[in-house]
Tab-separated table of C-alpha atoms in Angstrom:
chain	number	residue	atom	x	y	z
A	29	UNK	CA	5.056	-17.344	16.980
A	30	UNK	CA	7.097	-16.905	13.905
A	31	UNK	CA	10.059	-15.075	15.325
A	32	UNK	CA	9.890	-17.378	18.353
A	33	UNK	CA	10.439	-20.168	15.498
A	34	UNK	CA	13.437	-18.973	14.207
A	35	UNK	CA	14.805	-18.067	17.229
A	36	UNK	CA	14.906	-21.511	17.930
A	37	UNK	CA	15.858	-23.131	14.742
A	38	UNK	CA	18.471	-20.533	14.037
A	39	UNK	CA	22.609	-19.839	14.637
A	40	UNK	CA	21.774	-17.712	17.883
A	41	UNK	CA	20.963	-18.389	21.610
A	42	UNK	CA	19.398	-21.188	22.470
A	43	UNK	CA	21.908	-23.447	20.350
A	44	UNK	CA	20.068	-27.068	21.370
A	45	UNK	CA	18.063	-26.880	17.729
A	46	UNK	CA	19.948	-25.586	15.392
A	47	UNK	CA	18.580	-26.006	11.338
A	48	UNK	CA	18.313	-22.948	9.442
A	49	UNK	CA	21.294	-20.201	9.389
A	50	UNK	CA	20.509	-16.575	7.629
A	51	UNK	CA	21.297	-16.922	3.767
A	52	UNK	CA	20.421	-15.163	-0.009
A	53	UNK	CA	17.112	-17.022	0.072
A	54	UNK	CA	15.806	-15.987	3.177
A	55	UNK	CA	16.918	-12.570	2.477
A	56	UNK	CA	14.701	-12.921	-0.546
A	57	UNK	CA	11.654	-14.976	0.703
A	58	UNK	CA	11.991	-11.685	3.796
A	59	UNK	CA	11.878	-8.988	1.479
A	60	UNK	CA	8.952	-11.130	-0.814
A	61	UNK	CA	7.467	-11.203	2.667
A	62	UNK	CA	7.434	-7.287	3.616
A	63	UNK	CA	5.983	-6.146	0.336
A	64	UNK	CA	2.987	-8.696	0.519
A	65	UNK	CA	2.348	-7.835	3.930
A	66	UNK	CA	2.451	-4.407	3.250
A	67	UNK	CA	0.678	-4.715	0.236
A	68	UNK	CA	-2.278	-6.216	2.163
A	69	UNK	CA	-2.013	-3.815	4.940
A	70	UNK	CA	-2.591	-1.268	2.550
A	71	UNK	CA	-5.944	-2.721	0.824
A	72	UNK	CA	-7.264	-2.118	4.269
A	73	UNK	CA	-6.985	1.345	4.393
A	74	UNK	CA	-8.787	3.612	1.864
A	75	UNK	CA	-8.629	7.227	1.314
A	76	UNK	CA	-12.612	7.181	1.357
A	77	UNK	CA	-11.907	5.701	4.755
A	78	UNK	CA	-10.154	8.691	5.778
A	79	UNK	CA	-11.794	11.040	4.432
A	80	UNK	CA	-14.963	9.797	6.669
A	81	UNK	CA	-13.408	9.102	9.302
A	82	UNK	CA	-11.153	12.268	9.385
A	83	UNK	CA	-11.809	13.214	12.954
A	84	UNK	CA	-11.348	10.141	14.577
A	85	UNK	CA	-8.048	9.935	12.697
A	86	UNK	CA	-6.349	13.087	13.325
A	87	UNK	CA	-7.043	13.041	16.703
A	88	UNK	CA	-6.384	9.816	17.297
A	89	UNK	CA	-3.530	10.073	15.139
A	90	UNK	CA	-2.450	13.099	16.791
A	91	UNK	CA	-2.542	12.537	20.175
A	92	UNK	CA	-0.909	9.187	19.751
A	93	UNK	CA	2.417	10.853	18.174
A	94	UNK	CA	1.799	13.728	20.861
A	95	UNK	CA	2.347	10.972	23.737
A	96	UNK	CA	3.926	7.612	22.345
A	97	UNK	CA	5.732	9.020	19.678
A	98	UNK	CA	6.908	11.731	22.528
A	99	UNK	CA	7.589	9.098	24.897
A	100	UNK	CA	9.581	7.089	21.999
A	101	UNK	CA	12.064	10.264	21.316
A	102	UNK	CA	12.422	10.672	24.998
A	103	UNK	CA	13.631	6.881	25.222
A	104	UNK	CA	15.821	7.201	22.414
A	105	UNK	CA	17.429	10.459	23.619
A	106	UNK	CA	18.396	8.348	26.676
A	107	UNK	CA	19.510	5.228	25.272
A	108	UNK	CA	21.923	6.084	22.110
A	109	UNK	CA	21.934	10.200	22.526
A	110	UNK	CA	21.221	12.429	19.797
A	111	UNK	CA	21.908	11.421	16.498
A	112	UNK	CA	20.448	9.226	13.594
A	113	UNK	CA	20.649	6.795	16.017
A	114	UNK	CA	18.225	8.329	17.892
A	115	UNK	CA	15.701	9.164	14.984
A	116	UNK	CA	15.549	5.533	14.338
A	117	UNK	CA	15.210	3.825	17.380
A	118	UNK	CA	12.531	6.380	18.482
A	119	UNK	CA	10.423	5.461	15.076
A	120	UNK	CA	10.822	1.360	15.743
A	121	UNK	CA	9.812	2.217	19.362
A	122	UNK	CA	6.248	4.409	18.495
A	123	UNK	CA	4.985	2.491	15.804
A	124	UNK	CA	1.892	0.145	16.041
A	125	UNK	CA	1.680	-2.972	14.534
A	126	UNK	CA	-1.599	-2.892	11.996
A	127	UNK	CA	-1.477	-6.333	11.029
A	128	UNK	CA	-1.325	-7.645	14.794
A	129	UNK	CA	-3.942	-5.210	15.902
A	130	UNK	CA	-6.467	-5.629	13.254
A	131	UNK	CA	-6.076	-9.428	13.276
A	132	UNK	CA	-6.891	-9.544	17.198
A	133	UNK	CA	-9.478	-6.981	16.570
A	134	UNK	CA	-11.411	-9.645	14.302
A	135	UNK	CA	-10.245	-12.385	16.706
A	136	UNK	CA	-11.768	-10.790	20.019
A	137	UNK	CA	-15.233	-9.593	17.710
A	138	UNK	CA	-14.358	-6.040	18.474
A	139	UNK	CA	-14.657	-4.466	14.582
A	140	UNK	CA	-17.856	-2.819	15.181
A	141	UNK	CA	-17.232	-1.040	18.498
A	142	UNK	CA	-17.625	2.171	18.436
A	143	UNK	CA	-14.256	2.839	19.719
A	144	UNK	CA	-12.690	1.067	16.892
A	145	UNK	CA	-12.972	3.587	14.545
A	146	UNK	CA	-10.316	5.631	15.964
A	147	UNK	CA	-8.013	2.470	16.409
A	148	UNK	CA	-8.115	1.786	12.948
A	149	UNK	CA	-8.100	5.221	12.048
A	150	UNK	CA	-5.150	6.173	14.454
A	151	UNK	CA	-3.446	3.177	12.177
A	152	UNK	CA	-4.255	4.682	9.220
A	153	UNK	CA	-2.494	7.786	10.675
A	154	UNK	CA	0.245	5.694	11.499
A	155	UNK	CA	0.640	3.699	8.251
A	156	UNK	CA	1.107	7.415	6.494
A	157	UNK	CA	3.314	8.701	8.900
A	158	UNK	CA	5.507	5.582	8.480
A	159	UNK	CA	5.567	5.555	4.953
A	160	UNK	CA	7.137	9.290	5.065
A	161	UNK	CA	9.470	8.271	7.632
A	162	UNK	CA	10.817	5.017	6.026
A	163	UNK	CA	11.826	7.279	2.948
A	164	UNK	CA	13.698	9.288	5.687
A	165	UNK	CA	15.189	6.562	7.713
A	166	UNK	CA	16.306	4.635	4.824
A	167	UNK	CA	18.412	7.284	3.148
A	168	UNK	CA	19.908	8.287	7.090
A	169	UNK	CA	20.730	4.624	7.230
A	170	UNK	CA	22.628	4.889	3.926
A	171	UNK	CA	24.423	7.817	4.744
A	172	UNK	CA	22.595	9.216	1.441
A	173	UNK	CA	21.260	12.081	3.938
A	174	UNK	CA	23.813	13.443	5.513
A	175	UNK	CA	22.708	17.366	6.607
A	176	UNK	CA	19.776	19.410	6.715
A	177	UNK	CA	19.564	19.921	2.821
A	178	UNK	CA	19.681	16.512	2.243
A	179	UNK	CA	17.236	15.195	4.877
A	180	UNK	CA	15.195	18.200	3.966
A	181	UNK	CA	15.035	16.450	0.375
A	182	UNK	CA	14.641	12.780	0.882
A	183	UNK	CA	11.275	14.012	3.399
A	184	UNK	CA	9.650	15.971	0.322
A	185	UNK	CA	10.564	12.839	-1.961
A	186	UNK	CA	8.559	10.712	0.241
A	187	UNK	CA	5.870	13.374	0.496
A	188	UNK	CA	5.603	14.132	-3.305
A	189	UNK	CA	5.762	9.744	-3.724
A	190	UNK	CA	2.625	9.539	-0.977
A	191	UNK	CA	0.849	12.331	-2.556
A	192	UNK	CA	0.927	11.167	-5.621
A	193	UNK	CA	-0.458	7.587	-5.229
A	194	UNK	CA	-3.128	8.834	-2.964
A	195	UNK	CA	-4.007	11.296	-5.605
A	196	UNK	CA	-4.276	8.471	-7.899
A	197	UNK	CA	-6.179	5.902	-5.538
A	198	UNK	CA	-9.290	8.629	-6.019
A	199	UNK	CA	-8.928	7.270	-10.031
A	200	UNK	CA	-7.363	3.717	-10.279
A	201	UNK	CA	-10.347	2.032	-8.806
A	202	UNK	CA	-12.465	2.589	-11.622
A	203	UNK	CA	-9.170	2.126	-14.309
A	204	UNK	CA	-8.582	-1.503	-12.517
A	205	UNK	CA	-12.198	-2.328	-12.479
A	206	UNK	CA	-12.599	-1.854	-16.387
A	207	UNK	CA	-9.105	-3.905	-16.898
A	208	UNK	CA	-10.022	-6.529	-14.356
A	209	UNK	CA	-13.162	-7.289	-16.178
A	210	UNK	CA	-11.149	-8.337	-18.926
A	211	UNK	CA	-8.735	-10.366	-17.323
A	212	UNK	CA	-9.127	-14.289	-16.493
A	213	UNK	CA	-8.907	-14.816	-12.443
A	214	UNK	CA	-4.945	-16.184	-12.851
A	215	UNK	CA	-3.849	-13.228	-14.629
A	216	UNK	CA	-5.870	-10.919	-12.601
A	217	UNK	CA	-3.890	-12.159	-9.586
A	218	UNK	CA	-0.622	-12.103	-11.506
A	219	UNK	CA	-1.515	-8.412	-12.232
A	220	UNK	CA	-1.525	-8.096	-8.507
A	221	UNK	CA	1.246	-9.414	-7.851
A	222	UNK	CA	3.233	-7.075	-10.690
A	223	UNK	CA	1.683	-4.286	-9.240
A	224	UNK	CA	2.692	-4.714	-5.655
A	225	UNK	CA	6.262	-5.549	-6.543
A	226	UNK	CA	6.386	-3.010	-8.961
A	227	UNK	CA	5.296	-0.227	-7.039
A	228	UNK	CA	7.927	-1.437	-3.603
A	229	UNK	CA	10.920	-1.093	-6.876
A	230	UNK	CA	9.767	2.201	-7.955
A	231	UNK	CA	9.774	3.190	-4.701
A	232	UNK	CA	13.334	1.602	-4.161
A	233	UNK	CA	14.329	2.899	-6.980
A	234	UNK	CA	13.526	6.829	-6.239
A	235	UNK	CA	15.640	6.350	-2.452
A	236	UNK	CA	13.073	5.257	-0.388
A	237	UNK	CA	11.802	1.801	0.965
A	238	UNK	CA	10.360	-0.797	-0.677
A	239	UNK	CA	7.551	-0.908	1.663
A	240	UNK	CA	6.652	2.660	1.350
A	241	UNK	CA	6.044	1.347	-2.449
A	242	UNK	CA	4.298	-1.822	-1.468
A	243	UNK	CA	2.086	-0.348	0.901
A	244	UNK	CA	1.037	2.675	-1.069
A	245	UNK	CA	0.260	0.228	-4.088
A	246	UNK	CA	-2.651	-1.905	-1.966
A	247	UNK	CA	-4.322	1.668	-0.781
A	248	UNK	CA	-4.467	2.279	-4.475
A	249	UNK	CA	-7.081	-0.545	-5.077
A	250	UNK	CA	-8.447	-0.436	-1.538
A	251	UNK	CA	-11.535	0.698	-3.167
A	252	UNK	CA	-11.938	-1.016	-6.191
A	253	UNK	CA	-14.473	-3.660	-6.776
A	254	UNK	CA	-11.728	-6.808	-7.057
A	255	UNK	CA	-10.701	-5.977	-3.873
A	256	UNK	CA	-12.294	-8.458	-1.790
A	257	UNK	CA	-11.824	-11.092	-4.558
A	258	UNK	CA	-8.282	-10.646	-4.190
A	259	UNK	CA	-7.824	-10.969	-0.803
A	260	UNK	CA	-9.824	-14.107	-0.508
A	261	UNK	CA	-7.200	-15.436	-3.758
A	262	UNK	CA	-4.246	-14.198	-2.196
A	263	UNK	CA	-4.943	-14.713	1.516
A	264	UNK	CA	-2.647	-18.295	1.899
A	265	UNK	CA	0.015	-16.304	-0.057
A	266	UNK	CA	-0.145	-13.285	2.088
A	267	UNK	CA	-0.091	-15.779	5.499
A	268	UNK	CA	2.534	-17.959	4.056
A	269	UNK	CA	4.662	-14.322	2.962
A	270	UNK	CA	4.073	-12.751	6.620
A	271	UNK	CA	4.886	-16.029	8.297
A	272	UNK	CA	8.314	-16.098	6.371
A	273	UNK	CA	9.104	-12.240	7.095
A	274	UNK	CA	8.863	-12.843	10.525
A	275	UNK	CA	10.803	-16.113	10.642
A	276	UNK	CA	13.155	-14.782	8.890
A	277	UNK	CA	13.545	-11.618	11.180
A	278	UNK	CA	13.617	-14.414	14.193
A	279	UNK	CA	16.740	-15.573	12.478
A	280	UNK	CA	19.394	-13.288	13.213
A	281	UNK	CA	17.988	-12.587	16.932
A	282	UNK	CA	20.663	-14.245	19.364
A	283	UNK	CA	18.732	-14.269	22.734
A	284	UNK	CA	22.345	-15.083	24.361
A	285	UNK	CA	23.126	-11.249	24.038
A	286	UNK	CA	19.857	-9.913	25.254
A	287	UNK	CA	21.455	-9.193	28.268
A	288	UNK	CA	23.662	-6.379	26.463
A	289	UNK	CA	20.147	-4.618	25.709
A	290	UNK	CA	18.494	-5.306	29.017
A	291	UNK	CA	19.202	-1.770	29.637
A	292	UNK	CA	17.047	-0.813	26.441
A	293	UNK	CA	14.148	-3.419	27.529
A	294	UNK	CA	13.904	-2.421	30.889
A	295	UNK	CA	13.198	1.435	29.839
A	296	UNK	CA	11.415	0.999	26.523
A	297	UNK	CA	9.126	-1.831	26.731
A	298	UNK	CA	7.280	-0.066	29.941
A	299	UNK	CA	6.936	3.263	28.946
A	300	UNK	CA	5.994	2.282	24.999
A	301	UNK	CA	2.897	0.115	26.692
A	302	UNK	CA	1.988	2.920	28.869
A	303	UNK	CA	2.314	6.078	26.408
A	304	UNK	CA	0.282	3.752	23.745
A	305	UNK	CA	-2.487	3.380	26.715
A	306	UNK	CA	-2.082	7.136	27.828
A	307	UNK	CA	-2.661	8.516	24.215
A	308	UNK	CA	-5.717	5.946	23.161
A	309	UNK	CA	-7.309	7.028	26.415
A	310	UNK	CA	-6.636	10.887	26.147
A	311	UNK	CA	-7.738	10.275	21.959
A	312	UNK	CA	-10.989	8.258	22.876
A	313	UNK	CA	-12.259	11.071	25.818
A	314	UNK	CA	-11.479	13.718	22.919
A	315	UNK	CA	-13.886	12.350	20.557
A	316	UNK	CA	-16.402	11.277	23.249
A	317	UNK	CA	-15.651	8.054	23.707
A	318	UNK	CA	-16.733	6.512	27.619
A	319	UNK	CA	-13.507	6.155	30.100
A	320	UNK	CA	-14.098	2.543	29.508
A	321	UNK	CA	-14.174	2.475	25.604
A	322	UNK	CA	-11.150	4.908	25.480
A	323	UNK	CA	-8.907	2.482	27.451
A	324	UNK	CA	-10.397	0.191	25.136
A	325	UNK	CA	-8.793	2.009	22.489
A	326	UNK	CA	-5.717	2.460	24.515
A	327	UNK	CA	-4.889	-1.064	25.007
A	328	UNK	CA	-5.648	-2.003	21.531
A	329	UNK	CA	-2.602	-0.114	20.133
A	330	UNK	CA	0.018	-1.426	22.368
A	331	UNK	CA	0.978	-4.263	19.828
A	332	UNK	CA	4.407	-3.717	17.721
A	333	UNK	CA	5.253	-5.613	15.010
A	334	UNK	CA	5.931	-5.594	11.191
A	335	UNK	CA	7.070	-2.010	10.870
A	336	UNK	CA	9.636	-2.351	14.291
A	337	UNK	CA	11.018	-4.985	12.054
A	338	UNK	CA	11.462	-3.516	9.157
A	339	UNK	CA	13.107	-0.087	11.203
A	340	UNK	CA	15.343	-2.562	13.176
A	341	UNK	CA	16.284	-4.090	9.816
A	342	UNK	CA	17.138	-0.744	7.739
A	343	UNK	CA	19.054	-0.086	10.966
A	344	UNK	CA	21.231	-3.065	11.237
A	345	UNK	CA	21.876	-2.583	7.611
A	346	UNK	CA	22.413	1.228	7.712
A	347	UNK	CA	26.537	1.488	6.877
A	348	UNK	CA	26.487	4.606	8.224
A	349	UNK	CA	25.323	4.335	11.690
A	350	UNK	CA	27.154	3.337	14.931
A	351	UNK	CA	28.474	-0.317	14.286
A	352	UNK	CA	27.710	-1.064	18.059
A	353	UNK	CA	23.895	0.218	17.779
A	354	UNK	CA	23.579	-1.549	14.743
A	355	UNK	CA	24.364	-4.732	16.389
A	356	UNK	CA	22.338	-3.870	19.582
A	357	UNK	CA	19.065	-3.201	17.322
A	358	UNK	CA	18.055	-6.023	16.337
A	359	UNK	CA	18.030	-8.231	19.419
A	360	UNK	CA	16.214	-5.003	20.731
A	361	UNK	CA	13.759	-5.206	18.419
A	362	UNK	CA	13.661	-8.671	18.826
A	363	UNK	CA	12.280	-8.884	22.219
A	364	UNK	CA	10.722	-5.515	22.346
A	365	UNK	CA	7.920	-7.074	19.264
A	366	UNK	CA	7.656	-9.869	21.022
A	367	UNK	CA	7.133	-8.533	24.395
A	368	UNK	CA	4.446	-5.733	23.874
A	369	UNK	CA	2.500	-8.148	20.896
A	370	UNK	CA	1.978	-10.426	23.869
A	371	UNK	CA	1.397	-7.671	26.648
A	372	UNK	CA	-1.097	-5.982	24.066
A	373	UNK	CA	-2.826	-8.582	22.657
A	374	UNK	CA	-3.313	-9.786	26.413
A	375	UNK	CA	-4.412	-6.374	27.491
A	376	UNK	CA	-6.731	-6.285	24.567
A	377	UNK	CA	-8.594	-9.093	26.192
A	378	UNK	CA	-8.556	-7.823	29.026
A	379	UNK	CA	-9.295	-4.684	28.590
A	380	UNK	CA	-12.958	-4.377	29.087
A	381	UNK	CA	-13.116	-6.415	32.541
A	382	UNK	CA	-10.322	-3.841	33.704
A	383	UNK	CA	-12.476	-0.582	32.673
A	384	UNK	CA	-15.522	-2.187	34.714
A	385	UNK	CA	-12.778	-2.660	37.685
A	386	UNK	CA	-11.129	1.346	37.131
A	387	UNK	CA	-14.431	3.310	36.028
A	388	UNK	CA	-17.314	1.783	38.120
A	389	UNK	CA	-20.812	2.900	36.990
A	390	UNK	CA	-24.444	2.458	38.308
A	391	UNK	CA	-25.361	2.790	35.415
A	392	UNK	CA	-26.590	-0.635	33.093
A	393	UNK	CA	-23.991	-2.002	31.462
A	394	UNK	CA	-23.197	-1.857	27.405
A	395	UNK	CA	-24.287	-5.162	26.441
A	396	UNK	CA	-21.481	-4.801	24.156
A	397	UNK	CA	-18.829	-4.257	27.211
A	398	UNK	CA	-19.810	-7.228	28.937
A	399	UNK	CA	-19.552	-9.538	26.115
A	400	UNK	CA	-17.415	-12.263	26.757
A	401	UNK	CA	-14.794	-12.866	24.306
């Protein structure tokens, strides 16, 4: 909805409503925007969470790079070549959107199905695996990685920067707990706030992305005892900051030159729906899930959304890729989030009155299958 927004208030294609053009501010309420939503995205993941959940998220996890991060580096080996083109369109093209996918998850009543474990741990897989590839991406955008040694470097920078705040998230809960207690509720949320944009810096500042940082910093109290307090403080900010991030992204998306991506669309939205499908369903029959619970699971990861952006962005910024690709990314990514978020989330819906149509049983139906939602 947000992107759709400035697509039509902004410079590009279609020119009938035209108030808001790209500028400094935006720029700044955008990047304000990724580290919040990051930030939160991160206080829903724990490390206690994956450490119980472990199975469900390394296969999950697994399989899903196996097949739609596979099917992503097949797309991008056909569309740009090989290259650092082609490392980071194939990472905007696999990754899930957490903050879509949990929010429809709470929307459609689906948080305590069994198969949702391994969505949100296959997420949790994901948000990792992201956070070591931004550090990559954004230093091949740069042209600060420009061989083997190099790449080789950046990769065990943003491995030695993950390690060590997960390390730390077993501590920091009980360190913030003691300090909150001693803190009145505005400069507890201040605190917050510091830490959040402190963390996305220091993570700036060592090479890597600011969301690696951001992200990182909200695992680190995931399990603390203020957490929930702070959500329910911070939860207009966080809206208000993910509604802006995505405005702003909708901004510089000219729908008049989709047609010089249609190529891209054609190929990549398809196969990223299906290979998201073919990997939750292969993941959920692995752990034991039912044929109808894993497509379940399947269709619940099709979603893209804040992490496309923030590829497509580093990308369109990156001085030293093609100048052509960098042009042709963002409208890409532009269409491609909005396309599978509405394909997913409709599939989502869907999903369960499909499996009953695909898997037929005589047996009595899950009264949690044929819950309307």
């Amino acid at each position: 909805m947000f992107i759709g927004a400035g697509i039509i208030v902004g410079p590009g294609e279609p020119t009938f409503i035209h108030l808001v053009d790209p500028s400094e501010g935006t720029e700044l309420l955008s990047r304000l925007g990724i580290v919040l939503l990051l930030f939160f995205l991160g206080l829903e993941f724990s490390v206690g969470r994956l450490t119980q959940a472990r199975r469900m998220t390394l296969v999950g996890g697994g399989v899903d790079l196996a097949v739609a991060g596979g099917g992503a580096v097949l797309i991008a080996l056909l569309l740009v070549g090989p290259g650092v083109e082609a490392v980071l369109l194939a990472g905007l093209v696999y990754i899930s959107s957490s903050a879509v996918i949990t929010r429809a998850l709470f929307d459609f009543r689906r948080l305590a199905d069994p198969e949702t474990d391994m969505v949100l741990g296959t997420l949790l897989f994901e948000d990792l695996a992201i956070a070591l590839f931004l550090g990559v991406a954004a230093a091949l955008a740069s042209g600060r990685a420009a061989g083997p040694v190099e790449i080789a470097g950046t990769a065990l920078l943003a491995l030695a920067f993950v390690a060590a705040f997960l390390l730390a998230a077993r501590y920091a809960p009980r360190v913030v707990d003691r300090v909150a207690d001693r803190l009145e509720r505005e400069q507890l949320l201040l605190a917050t706030l510091a830490l959040a944009i402190g963390a996305a810096a220091l993570a700036e500042a060592a090479g890597l992305s600011e969301a690696i940082g951001a992200l990182l910093a909200g695992i680190l109290i995931s399990e603390s005892e203020i957490r929930d307090d702070i959500e329910q403080q911070l939860i207009g900010l966080r809206d208000f900051a993910a509604g802006i991030f995505f405005f702003s992204f909708g901004l510089a998306v000219d729908l008049g030159r989709a047609g010089e991506v249609a190529g891209w669309l054609a190929l990549g939205i398809p196969v990223a729906v299906l290979t998201k499908v073919a990997g939750g369903f292969v993941a959920g029959r692995l752990v034991g899930l039912t044929k109808r619970r894993s497509l379940n699971a399947g269709t619940a990861l099709v979603a893209r959304g804040e992490f496309t952006i923030i590829l497509s962005k580093l990308a369109a910024g990156g001085v030293a890729l093609d100048a052509a690709f960098r042009e042709d990314v963002a409208i890409f990514a532009g269409v491609f989030v909005v396309a599978t978020t509405a394909v997913g989330v409709l599939m989502m819906r869907e999903s369960r009155r499909a499996g009953r149509v695909l898997f037929p049983s005589a047996r009595p139906r899950d009264p949690s299958e044929s819950r309307s939602t």
